[in-house]
Amino acid sequence: MASVNKVIILGNLGRDPEVRYTPNGAAVCNLRIATTRNWKSRDSGERQEETEWHSVVLYDRQAEIAGEYLKKGRPVYIEGRLKTRKWQDKEGQDRYTTEIVADSMQLLGGREGGGGGGGGDDEGYSREAPAPRAAPAPRREAPAPRPAPKSSTGFDDMDDDIPF
């Protein structure tokens, strides 16, 4: 039976990247990335927010690029796999760390500043062959919105934020 170990996250760096080099000269970069989920409480109707922190490790040229271009607060897209490592703390106790081993990384936002994801001169790096960059499409005026037809299900007045 086949199995899949695939992780995709899009979040913001919680601190500057930490780049180290192995004795044989290979770069290793550790990142802390925050992803935030927002929803409206069914009970109170108030907005709720939950932030999850992810440990990410990058290797070789990808690690060097992350160390050079990423800064705290900057948005980044990561694809990779989960890996759990066992290590011992100072008292000799076994500890386990689960992290994302990145296969590809896409830098988001402008070249200099963090935040503002999506616009500007996007940079990217992947272990796979890079995708060709297409010229931006010309802007067109959006058509005027038409009111949605009323359905007979009785769910027209629902105020839930549905993410799809």
Short mmCIF file of C-alpha atoms in Angstrom, two decimals:
data_model
loop_
_atom_site.label_atom_id
_atom_site.label_comp_id
_atom_site.label_asym_id
_atom_site.label_seq_id
_atom_site.Cartn_x
_atom_site.Cartn_y
_atom_site.Cartn_z
CA MET A 1 0.00 0.00 0.00
CA ALA A 2 1.34 3.44 -0.92
CA SER A 3 1.72 6.24 1.60
CA VAL A 4 2.14 9.99 1.41
CA ASN A 5 4.19 12.33 3.60
CA LYS A 6 3.54 15.82 2.16
CA VAL A 7 3.35 19.16 3.95
CA ILE A 8 2.46 22.55 2.46
CA ILE A 9 2.57 25.69 4.59
CA LEU A 10 2.35 29.38 3.82
CA GLY A 11 3.26 31.55 6.78
CA ASN A 12 5.53 34.23 8.20
CA LEU A 13 9.01 33.82 9.65
CA GLY A 14 9.08 34.18 13.42
CA ARG A 15 12.80 34.96 13.49
CA ASP A 16 15.73 35.36 11.12
CA PRO A 17 16.99 32.13 9.53
CA GLU A 18 19.79 30.23 11.30
CA VAL A 19 22.34 28.97 8.75
CA ARG A 20 25.11 26.54 9.75
CA TYR A 21 27.55 24.46 7.76
CA THR A 22 28.38 20.79 8.24
CA PRO A 23 32.05 19.74 8.49
CA ASN A 24 31.99 18.83 4.79
CA GLY A 25 30.68 22.32 3.87
CA ALA A 26 26.97 21.61 3.25
CA ALA A 27 24.62 24.42 4.34
CA VAL A 28 21.77 23.71 6.77
CA CYS A 29 19.15 26.36 7.57
CA ASN A 30 16.55 26.25 10.34
CA LEU A 31 13.38 28.35 10.15
CA ARG A 32 10.46 28.97 12.50
CA ILE A 33 7.30 29.70 10.55
CA ALA A 34 3.95 30.78 11.98
CA THR A 35 0.66 29.91 10.31
CA THR A 36 -2.53 31.50 11.60
CA ARG A 37 -6.08 30.21 11.32
CA ASN A 38 -9.04 32.58 11.74
CA TRP A 39 -12.68 31.69 12.26
CA LYS A 40 -15.87 33.00 13.79
CA SER A 41 -17.08 31.33 16.99
CA ARG A 42 -20.46 29.63 16.60
CA ASP A 43 -21.36 30.37 20.24
CA SER A 44 -20.42 34.04 20.61
CA GLY A 45 -20.01 35.13 16.99
CA GLU A 46 -16.61 36.61 17.89
CA ARG A 47 -13.56 36.25 15.69
CA GLN A 48 -11.12 33.59 16.91
CA GLU A 49 -7.46 33.17 15.98
CA GLU A 50 -5.01 30.30 16.44
CA THR A 51 -1.31 30.42 15.55
CA GLU A 52 0.71 27.27 14.97
CA TRP A 53 4.54 27.30 14.91
CA HIS A 54 6.45 25.03 12.53
CA SER A 55 10.13 24.07 12.53
CA VAL A 56 11.53 23.84 9.00
CA VAL A 57 14.95 22.65 7.85
CA LEU A 58 16.47 23.39 4.43
CA TYR A 59 19.67 22.00 2.94
CA ASP A 60 22.40 22.95 0.47
CA ARG A 61 21.73 25.82 -1.97
CA GLN A 62 18.15 26.19 -0.75
CA ALA A 63 19.51 26.82 2.77
CA GLU A 64 21.94 29.47 1.49
CA ILE A 65 19.16 31.28 -0.41
CA ALA A 66 16.91 31.26 2.67
CA GLY A 67 19.73 32.68 4.81
CA GLU A 68 20.41 35.43 2.29
CA TYR A 69 16.87 36.56 1.42
CA LEU A 70 14.57 35.66 4.31
CA LYS A 71 14.11 37.92 7.32
CA LYS A 72 11.84 37.85 10.36
CA GLY A 73 8.23 38.61 9.43
CA ARG A 74 8.63 37.79 5.74
CA PRO A 75 6.01 35.49 4.15
CA VAL A 76 7.23 32.19 2.68
CA TYR A 77 5.67 29.15 1.03
CA ILE A 78 7.19 25.75 1.89
CA GLU A 79 6.57 22.26 0.52
CA GLY A 80 8.21 19.27 2.13
CA ARG A 81 7.81 16.24 4.34
CA LEU A 82 7.58 15.59 8.08
CA LYS A 83 10.55 14.02 9.83
CA THR A 84 10.91 13.17 13.52
CA ARG A 85 14.40 13.18 15.03
CA LYS A 86 15.48 11.72 18.35
CA TRP A 87 18.10 13.56 20.44
CA GLN A 88 19.26 13.79 24.04
CA ASP A 89 19.02 16.86 26.25
CA LYS A 90 21.68 18.00 28.78
CA GLU A 91 20.32 15.59 31.40
CA GLY A 92 20.60 12.64 28.98
CA GLN A 93 16.83 12.36 28.48
CA ASP A 94 15.58 11.27 25.05
CA ARG A 95 13.72 14.04 23.25
CA TYR A 96 11.91 14.04 19.93
CA THR A 97 11.52 16.87 17.43
CA THR A 98 9.19 16.79 14.44
CA GLU A 99 10.14 19.21 11.68
CA ILE A 100 9.40 19.88 8.05
CA VAL A 101 12.24 18.96 5.69
CA ALA A 102 11.66 21.37 2.81
CA ASP A 103 11.74 20.13 -0.78
CA SER A 104 10.87 23.52 -2.23
CA MET A 105 10.58 27.09 -1.03
CA GLN A 106 8.91 30.13 -2.58
CA LEU A 107 9.83 33.57 -1.25
CA LEU A 108 6.84 35.90 -1.21
CA GLY A 109 6.50 39.66 -1.07
CA GLY A 110 8.96 42.28 -2.36
CA ARG A 111 12.73 41.87 -2.47
CA GLU A 112 13.55 44.12 0.47
CA GLY A 113 10.69 44.29 2.96
CA GLY A 114 8.72 41.59 4.68
CA GLY A 115 4.97 41.26 4.61
CA GLY A 116 2.54 42.22 1.90
CA GLY A 117 2.68 38.73 0.36
CA GLY A 118 1.81 38.10 -3.22
CA GLY A 119 2.88 41.29 -4.96
CA GLY A 120 6.12 42.72 -6.17
CA ASP A 121 9.13 40.81 -7.44
CA ASP A 122 8.58 37.29 -6.18
CA GLU A 123 11.66 35.12 -5.78
CA GLY A 124 11.61 31.36 -5.65
CA TYR A 125 13.80 28.31 -5.34
CA SER A 126 13.03 24.65 -5.71
CA ARG A 127 15.10 21.49 -5.97
CA GLU A 128 13.05 20.81 -9.07
CA ALA A 129 13.58 22.65 -12.33
CA PRO A 130 12.31 26.22 -11.99
CA ALA A 131 9.06 27.05 -13.72
CA PRO A 132 9.32 29.64 -16.49
CA ARG A 133 8.02 33.07 -15.54
CA ALA A 134 5.25 34.37 -17.74
CA ALA A 135 4.77 38.03 -18.55
CA PRO A 136 2.02 39.63 -16.45
CA ALA A 137 -1.39 39.57 -18.07
CA PRO A 138 -2.87 42.94 -19.05
CA ARG A 139 -5.39 44.28 -16.56
CA ARG A 140 -9.03 44.25 -17.55
CA GLU A 141 -12.04 45.83 -15.92
CA ALA A 142 -14.02 43.33 -13.89
CA PRO A 143 -17.65 42.92 -14.94
CA ALA A 144 -20.26 44.35 -12.61
CA PRO A 145 -21.30 41.77 -10.02
CA ARG A 146 -24.70 40.18 -10.46
CA PRO A 147 -26.78 39.27 -7.43
CA ALA A 148 -26.74 35.56 -6.68
CA PRO A 149 -30.02 33.76 -7.30
CA LYS A 150 -31.95 32.79 -4.18
CA SER A 151 -31.88 29.09 -3.46
CA SER A 152 -34.66 27.07 -1.95
CA THR A 153 -32.39 25.43 0.67
CA GLY A 154 -32.87 28.07 3.36
CA PHE A 155 -29.10 28.59 3.78
CA ASP A 156 -28.92 31.96 1.98
CA ASP A 157 -28.55 34.01 5.15
CA MET A 158 -25.71 31.99 6.69
CA ASP A 159 -22.82 34.16 7.84
CA ASP A 160 -20.13 31.48 8.19
CA ASP A 161 -16.71 32.02 6.69
CA ILE A 162 -16.20 28.98 4.50
CA PRO A 163 -12.61 28.67 3.24
CA PHE A 164 -13.46 27.14 -0.12
#
